[in-house]
Coordinates of N, CA and C in Angstrom, one line a residue:
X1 N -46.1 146.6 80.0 CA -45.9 147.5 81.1 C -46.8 148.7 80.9
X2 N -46.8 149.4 81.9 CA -47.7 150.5 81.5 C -47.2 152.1 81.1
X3 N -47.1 152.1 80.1 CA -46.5 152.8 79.4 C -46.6 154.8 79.5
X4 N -47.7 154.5 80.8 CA -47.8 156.5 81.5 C -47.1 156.3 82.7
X5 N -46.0 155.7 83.2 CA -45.7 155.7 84.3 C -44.7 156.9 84.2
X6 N -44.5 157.2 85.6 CA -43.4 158.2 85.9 C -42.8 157.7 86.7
X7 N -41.6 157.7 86.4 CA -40.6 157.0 87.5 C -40.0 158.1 88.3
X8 N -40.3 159.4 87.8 CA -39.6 161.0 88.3 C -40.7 160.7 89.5
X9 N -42.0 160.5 89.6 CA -42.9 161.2 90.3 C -42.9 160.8 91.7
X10 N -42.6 161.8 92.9 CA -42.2 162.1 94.3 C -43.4 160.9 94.5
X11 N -44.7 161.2 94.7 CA -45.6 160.3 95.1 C -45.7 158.9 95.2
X12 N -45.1 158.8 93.9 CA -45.3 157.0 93.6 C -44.1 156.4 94.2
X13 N -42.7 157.3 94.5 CA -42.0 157.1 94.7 C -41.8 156.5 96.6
X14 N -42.8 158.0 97.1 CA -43.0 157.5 98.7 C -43.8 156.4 98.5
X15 N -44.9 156.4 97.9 CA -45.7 155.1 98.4 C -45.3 153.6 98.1
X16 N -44.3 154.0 97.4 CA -43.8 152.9 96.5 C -42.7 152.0 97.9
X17 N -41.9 153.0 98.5 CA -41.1 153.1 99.5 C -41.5 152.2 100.8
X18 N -42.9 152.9 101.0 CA -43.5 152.3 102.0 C -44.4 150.5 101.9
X19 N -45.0 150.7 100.7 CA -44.8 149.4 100.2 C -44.0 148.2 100.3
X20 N -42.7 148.8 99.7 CA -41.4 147.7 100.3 C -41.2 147.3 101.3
X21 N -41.3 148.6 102.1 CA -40.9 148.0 103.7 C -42.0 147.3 104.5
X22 N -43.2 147.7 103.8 CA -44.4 146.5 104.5 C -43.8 144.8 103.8
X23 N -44.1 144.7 102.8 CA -43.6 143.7 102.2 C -42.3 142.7 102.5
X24 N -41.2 143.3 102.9 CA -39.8 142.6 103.2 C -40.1 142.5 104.8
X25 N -40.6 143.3 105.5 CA -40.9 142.8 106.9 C -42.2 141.7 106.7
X26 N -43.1 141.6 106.3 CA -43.7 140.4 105.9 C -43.3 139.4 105.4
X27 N -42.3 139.4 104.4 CA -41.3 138.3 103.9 C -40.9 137.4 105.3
X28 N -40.3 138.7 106.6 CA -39.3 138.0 106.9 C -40.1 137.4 107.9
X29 N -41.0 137.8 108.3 CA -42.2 137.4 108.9 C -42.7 135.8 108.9
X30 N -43.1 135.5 107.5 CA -43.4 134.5 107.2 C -42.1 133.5 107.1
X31 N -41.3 133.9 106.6 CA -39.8 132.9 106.6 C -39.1 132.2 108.1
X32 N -39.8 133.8 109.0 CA -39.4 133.0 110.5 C -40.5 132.3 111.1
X33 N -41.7 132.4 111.3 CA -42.6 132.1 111.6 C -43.5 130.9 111.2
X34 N -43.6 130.8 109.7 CA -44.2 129.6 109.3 C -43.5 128.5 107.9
X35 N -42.0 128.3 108.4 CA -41.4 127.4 108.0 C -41.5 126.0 108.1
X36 N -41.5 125.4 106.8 CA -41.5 125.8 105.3 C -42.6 126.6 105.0
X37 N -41.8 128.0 103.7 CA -42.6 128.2 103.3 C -42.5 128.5 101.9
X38 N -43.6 128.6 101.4 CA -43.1 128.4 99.8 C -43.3 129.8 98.7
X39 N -42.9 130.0 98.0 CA -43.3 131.3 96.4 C -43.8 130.7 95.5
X40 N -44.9 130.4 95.5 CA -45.5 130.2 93.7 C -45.0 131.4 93.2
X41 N -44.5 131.3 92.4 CA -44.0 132.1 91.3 C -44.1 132.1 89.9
X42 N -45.5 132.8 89.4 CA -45.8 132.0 87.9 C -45.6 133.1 86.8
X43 N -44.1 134.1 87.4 CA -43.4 134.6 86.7 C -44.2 136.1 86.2
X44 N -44.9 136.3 86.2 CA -45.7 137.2 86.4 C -45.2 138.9 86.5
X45 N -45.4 140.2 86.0 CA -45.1 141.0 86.4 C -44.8 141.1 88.3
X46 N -45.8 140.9 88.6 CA -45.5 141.0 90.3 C -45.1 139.9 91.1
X47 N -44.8 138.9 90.1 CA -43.6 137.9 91.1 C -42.8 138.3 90.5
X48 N -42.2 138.7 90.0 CA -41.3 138.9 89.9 C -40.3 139.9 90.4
X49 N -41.4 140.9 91.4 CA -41.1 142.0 92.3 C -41.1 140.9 93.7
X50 N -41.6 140.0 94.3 CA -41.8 139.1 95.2 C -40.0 138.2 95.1
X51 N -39.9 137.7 93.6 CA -38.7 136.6 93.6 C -37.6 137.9 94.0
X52 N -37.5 139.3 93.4 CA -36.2 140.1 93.7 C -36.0 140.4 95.3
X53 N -37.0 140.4 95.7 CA -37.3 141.0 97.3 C -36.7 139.3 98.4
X54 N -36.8 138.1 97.4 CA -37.2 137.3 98.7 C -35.4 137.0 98.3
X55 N -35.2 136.8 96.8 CA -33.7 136.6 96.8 C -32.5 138.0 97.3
X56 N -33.1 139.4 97.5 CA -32.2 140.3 97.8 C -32.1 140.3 98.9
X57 N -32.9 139.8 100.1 CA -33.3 139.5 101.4 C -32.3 138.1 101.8
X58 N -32.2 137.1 101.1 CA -31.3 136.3 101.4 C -32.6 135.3 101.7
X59 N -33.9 135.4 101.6 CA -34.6 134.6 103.0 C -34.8 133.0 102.6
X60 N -35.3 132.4 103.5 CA -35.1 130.7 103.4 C -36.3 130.4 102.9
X61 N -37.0 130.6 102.0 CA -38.5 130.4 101.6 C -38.0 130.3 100.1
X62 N -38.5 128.9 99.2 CA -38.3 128.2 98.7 C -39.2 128.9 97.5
X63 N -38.4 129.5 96.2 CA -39.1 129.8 95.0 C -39.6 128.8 93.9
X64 N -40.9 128.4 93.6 CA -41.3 127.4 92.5 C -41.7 128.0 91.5
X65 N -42.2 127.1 90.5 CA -42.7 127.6 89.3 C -43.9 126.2 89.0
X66 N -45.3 126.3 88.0 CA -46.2 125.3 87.6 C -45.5 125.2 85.8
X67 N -44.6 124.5 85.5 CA -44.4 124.0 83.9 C -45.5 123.4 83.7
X68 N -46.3 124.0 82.6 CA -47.8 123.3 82.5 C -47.5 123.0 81.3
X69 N -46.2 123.1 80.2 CA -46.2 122.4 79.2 C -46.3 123.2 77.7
X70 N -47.5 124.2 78.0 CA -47.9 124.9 77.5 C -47.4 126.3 77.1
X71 N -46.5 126.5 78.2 CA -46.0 128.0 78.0 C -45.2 128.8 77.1
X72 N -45.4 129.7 77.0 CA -45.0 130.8 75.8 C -43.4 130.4 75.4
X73 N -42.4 130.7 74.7 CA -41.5 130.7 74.7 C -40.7 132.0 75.4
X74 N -41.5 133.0 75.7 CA -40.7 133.6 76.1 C -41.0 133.9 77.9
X75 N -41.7 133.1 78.3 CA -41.5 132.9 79.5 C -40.3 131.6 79.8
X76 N -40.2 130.6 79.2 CA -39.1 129.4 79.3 C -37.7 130.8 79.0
X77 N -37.7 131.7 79.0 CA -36.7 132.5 78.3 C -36.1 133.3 79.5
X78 N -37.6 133.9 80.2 CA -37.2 134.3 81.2 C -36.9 133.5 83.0
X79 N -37.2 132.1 82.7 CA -36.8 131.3 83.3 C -35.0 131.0 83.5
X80 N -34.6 130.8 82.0 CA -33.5 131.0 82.2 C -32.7 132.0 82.8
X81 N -33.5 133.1 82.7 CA -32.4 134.5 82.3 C -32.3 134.7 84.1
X82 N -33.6 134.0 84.9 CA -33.6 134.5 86.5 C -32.2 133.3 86.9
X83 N -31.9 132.5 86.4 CA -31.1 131.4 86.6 C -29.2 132.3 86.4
X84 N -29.5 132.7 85.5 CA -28.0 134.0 85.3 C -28.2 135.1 85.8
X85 N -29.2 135.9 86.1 CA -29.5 137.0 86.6 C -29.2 137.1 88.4
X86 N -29.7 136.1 88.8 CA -29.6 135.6 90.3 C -28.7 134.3 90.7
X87 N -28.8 133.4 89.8 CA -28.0 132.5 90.1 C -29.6 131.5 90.7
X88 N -30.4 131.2 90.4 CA -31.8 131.1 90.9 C -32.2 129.9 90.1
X89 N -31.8 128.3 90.8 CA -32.7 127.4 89.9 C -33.8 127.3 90.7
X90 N -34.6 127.6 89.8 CA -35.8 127.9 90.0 C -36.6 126.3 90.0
X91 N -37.1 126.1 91.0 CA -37.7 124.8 91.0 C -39.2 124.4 90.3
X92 N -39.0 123.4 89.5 CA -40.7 123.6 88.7 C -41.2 122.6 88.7
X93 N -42.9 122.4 88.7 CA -43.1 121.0 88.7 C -44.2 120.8 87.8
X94 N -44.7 120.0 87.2 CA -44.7 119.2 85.8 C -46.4 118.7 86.2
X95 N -47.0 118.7 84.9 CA -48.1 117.8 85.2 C -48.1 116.6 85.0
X96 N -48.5 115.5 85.6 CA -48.4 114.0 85.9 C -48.6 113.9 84.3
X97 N -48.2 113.1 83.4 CA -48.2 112.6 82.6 C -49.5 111.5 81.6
X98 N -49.7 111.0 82.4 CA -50.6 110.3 82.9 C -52.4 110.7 82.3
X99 N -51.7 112.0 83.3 CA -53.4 112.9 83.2 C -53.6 113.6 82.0
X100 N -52.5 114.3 81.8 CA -52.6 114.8 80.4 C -52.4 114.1 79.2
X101 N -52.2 112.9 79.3 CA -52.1 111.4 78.2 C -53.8 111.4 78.0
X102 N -54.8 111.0 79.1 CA -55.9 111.0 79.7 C -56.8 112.4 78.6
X103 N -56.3 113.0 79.2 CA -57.2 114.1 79.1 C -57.2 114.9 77.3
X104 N -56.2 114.5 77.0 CA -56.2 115.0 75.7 C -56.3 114.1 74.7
X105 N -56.4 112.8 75.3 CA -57.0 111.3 74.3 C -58.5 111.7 74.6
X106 N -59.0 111.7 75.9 CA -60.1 111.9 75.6 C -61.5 113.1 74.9
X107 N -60.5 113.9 74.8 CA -61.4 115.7 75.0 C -60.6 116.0 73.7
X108 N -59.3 115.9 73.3 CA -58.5 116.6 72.1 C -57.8 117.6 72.4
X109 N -56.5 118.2 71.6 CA -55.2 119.0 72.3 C -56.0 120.4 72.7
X110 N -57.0 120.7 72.1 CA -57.6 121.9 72.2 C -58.9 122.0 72.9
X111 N -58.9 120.9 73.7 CA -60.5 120.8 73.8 C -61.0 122.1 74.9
X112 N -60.0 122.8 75.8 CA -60.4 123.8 76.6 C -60.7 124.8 75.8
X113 N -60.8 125.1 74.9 CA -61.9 126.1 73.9 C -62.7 126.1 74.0
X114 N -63.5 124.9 74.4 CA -64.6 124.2 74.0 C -65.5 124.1 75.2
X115 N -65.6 124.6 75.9 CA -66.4 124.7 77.3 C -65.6 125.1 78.5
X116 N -65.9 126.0 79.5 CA -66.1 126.3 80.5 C -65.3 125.4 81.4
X117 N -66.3 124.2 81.8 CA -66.0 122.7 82.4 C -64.4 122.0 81.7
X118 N -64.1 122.1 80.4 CA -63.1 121.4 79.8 C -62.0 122.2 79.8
X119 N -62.0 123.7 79.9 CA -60.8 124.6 80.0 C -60.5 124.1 81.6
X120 N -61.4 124.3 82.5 CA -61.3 124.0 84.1 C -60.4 122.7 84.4
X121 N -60.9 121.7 83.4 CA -60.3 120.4 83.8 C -59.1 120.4 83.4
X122 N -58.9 121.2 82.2 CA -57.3 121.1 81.8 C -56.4 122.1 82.9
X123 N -57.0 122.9 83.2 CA -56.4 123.7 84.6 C -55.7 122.9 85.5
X124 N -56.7 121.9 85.9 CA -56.4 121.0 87.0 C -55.7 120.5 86.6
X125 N -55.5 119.8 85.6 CA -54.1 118.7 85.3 C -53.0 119.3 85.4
X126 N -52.6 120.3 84.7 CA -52.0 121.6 84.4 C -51.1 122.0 85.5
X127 N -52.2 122.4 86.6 CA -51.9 123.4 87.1 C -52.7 123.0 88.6
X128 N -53.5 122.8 88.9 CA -53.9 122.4 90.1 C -53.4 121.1 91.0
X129 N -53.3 120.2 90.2 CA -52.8 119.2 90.6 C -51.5 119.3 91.0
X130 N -50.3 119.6 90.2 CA -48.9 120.1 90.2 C -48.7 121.2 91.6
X131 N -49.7 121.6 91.5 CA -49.7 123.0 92.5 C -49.7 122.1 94.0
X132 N -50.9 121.3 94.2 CA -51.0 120.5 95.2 C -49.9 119.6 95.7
X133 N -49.2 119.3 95.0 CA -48.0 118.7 95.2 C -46.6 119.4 95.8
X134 N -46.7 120.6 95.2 CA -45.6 121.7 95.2 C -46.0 122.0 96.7
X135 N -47.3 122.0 97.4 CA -47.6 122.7 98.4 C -47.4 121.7 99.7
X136 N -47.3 120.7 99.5 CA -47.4 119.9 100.3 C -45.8 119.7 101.4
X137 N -46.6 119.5 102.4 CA -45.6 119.7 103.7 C -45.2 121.1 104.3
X138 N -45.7 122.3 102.7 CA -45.6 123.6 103.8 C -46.6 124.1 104.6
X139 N -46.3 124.9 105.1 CA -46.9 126.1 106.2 C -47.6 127.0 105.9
X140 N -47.0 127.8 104.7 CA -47.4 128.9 104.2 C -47.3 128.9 102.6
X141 N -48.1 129.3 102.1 CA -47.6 129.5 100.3 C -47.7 131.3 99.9
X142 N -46.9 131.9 99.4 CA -46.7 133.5 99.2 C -47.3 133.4 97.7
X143 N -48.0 134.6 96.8 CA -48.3 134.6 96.0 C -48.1 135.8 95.7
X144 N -48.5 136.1 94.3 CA -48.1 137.4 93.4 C -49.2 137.9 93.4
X145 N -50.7 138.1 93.7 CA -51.4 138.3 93.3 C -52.2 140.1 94.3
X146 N -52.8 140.3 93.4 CA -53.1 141.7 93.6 C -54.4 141.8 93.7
X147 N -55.3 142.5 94.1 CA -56.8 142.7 94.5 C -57.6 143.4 93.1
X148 N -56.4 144.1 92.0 CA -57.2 145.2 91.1 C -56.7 144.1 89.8
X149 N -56.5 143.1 89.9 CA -56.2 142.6 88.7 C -57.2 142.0 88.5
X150 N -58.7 141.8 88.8 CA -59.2 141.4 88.2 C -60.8 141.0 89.3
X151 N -62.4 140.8 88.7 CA -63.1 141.2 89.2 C -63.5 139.4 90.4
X152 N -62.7 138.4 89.8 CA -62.5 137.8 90.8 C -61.7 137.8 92.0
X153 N -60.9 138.9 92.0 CA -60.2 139.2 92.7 C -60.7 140.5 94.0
X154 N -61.7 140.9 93.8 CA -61.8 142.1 94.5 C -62.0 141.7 96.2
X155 N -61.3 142.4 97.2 CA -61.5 142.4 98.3 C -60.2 141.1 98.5
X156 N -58.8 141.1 98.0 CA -58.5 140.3 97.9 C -57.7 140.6 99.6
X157 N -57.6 139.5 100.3 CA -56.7 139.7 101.9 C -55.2 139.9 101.7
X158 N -54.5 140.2 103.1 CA -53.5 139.9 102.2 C -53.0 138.8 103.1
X159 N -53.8 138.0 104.0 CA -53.3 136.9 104.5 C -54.8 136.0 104.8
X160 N -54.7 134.9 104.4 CA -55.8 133.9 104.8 C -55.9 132.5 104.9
X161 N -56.5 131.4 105.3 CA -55.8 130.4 105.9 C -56.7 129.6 104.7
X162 N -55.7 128.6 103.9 CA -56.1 127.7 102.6 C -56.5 126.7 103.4
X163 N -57.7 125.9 103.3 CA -57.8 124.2 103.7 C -57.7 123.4 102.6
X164 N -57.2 124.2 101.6 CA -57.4 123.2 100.1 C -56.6 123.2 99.7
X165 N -55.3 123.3 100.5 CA -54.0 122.7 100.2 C -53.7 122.5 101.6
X166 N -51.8 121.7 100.9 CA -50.6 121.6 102.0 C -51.5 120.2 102.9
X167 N -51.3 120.2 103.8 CA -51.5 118.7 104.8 C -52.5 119.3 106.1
X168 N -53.5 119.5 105.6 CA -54.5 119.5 106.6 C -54.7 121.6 106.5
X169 N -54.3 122.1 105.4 CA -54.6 123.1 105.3 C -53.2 123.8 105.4
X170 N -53.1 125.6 104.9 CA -51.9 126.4 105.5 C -52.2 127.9 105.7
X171 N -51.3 128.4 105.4 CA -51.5 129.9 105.6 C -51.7 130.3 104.2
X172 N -52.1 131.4 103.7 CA -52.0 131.8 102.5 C -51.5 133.2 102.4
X173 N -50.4 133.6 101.4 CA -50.1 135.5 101.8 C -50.2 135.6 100.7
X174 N -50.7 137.2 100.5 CA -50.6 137.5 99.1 C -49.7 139.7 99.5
X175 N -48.5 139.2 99.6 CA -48.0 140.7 100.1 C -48.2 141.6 99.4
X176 N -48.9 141.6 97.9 CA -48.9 142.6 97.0 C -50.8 143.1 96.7
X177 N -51.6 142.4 97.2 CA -52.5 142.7 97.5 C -53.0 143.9 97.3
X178 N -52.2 145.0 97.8 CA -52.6 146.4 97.6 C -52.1 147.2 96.5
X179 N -51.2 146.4 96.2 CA -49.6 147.6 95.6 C -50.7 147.6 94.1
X180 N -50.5 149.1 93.7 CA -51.0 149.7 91.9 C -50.3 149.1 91.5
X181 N -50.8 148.9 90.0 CA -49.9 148.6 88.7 C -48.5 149.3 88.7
X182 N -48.9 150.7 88.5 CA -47.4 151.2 88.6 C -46.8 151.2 89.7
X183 N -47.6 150.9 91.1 CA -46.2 150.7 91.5 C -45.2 149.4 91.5
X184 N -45.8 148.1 91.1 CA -45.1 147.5 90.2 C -44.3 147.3 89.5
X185 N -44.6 148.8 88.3 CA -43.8 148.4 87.1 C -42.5 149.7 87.6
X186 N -42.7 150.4 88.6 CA -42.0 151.1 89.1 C -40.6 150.6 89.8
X187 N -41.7 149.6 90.4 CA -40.1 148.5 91.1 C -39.5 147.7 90.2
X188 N -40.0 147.5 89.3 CA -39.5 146.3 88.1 C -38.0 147.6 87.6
X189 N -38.9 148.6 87.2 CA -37.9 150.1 86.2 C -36.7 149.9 87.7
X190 N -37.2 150.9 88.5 CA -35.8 151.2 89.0 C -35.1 150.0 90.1
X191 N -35.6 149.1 90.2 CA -34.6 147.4 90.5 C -33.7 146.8 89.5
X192 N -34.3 147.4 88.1 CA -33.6 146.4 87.0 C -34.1 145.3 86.9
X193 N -35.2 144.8 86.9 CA -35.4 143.5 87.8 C -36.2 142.8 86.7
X194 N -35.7 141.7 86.1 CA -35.9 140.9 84.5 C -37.1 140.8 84.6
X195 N -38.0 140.7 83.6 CA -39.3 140.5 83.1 C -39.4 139.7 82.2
X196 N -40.9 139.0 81.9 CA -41.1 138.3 80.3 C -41.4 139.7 79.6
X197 N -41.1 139.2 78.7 CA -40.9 140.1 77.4 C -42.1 140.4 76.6
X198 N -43.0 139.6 77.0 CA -44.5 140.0 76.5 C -44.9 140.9 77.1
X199 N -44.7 141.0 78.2 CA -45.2 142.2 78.5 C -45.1 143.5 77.9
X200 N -44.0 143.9 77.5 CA -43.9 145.1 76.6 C -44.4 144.8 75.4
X201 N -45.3 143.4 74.9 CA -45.9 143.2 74.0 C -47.4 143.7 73.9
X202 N -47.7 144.2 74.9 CA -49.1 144.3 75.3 C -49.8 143.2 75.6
X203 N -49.0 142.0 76.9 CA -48.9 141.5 77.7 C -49.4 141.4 78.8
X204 N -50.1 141.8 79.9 CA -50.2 142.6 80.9 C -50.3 140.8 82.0
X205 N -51.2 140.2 81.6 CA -51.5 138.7 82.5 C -50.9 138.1 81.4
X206 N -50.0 136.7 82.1 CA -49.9 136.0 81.3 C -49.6 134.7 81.9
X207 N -50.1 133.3 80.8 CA -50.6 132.1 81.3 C -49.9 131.2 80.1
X208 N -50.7 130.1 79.7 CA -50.2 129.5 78.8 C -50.7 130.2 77.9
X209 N -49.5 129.5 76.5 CA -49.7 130.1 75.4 C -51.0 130.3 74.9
X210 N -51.9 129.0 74.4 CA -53.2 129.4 73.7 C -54.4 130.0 74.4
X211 N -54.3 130.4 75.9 CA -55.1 130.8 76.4 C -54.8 132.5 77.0
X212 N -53.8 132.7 76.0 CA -53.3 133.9 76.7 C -52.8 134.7 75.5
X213 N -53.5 136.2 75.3 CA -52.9 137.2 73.9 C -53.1 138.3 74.4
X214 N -52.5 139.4 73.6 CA -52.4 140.6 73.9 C -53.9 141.2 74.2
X215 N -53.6 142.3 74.5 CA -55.0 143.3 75.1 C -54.8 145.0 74.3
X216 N -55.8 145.5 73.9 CA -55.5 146.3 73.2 C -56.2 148.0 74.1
X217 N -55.7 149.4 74.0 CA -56.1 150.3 75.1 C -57.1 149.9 75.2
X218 N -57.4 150.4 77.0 CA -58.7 150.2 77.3 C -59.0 149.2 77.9
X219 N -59.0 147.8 77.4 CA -59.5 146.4 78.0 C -58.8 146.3 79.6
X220 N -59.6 145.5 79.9 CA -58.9 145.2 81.2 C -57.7 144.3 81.5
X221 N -56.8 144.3 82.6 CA -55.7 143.5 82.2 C -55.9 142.6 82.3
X222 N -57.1 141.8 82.7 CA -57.1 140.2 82.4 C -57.8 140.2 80.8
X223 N -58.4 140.8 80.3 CA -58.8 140.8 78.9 C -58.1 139.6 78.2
X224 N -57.0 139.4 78.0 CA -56.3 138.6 77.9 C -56.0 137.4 77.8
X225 N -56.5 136.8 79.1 CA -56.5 135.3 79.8 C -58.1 134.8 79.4
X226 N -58.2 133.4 78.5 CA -59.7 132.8 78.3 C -60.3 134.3 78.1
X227 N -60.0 135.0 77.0 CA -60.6 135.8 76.3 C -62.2 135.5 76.1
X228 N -62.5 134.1 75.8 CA -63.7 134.2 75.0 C -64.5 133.3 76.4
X229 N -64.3 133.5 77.8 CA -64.9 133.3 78.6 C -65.4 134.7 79.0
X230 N -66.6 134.7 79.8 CA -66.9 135.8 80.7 C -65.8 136.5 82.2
X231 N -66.1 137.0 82.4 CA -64.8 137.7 83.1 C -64.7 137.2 84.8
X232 N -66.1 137.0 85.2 CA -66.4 136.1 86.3 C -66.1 134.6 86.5
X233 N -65.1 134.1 85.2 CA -65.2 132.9 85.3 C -63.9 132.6 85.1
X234 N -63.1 133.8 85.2 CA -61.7 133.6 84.7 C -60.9 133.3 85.8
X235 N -60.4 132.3 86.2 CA -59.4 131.8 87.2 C -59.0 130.8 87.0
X236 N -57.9 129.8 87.0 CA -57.3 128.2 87.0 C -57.8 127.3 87.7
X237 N -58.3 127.8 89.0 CA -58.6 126.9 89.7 C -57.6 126.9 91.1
X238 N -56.5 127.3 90.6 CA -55.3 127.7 91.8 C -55.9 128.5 93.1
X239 N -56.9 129.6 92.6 CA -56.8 130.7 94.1 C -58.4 130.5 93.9
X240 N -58.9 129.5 93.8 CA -60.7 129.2 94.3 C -60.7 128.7 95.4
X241 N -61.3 128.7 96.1 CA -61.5 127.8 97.3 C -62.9 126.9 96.7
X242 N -62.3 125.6 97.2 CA -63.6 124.6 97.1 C -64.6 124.6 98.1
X243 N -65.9 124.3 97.6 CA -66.7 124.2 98.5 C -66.9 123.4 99.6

């Protein structure tokens, strides 16, 4: 988390305010409007402000999760803890078996170290594939994602229409688009609202385990994620659009 926040401070508090109320009117927006609709939720500091908002709201928009197999221990930690915390089984879906039999007979358990192309492909088994599944038959998919997290991210919308998922395409929202860091970690502080625990590890993105370690002052918060790729190339494959 970010460790100069002020939680005293009038400002962050109005804008923080106004924030919410754009956001939970958008929730309810999408929940009435383009049903089914779905929450990737990949646990993340800012879904995790998304999962409090959509379960404090009551609304009918269905929270998932991508189990890519891979993940930290202390994200499977905080999986449970939303399940007591909220009462929230959290629905998750799995990479085909199959593919990852496939892919790591042929390439090796580690082979996404190893090039650009081979980290991408394990994405897709992982995590693209699973994702495509999870999306299918909705309308809309909600995401956690934010415009300043990162430089593939810039100018990010906060609504836009995917053709590369769901059944002939869907909606895409991303309601946190604008919101700062702190005021994230503002809503996390005074919600109470469970987190992974890495994060106060010096945590800030977090993914699977071996593709994902701390960041030290300074770096950027994807610093983190495919460390030893270039910074232009850092995405899953989840929020690319194909050509």
């Amino acid at each position: 988390m970010n460790r100069a926040l002020d939680l005293a401070d009038p400002a962050l508090h109005e804008s923080l305010t106004r924030r919410v109320e754009a956001v939970r009117a958008l929730l309810r927006t999408i929940a009435a409007d383009f049903a089914p609709a779905a929450f990737a939720c990949s646990l993340g500091a800012e879904d995790m402000v998304l999962t409090d908002l959509i379960i404090r709201d009551h609304l009918p928009i269905e929270i998932f999760s991508l189990d890519t197999g891979r993940l930290p221990a202390e994200t499977y930690e905080l999986i449970d803890t939303l399940h007591k915390y909220y009462g929230l089984k959290l629905r998750l879906f799995y990479p085909r078996h199959e593919l990852v039999e496939r892919y790591t007979r042929e390439n090796g358990i580690n082979a996404f170290y190893d090039s650009i192309e081979l980290r991408q492909r394990c994405c897709f088994v992982r995590k693209v594939e699973p994702l495509q599944r999870a999306l299918a038959g909705r309308k809309a998919w909600i995401t956690g994602l934010r415009a300043s997290q990162a430089a593939t991210r810039a100018g990010l919308p906060l609504r836009s229409f995917d053709a590369d998922h769901g059944d002939g395409g869907l909606e895409k929202f991303n309601p946190l688009a604008e919101w700062s860091e702190n005021e994230v970690w503002a809503y996390l502080k005074l919600n109470k609202v469970p987190y992974n625990a890495l994060h106060d590890r010096f945590f800030p993105s977090i993914g699977c385990a071996p593709c994902t370690r701390a960041i030290t002052p300074g770096e950027d918060i994807r610093a983190g994620r495919w460390w030893w790729e270039n910074p232009e190339a850092k995405e899953c494959g989840l929020h690319v659009k194909r050509p």
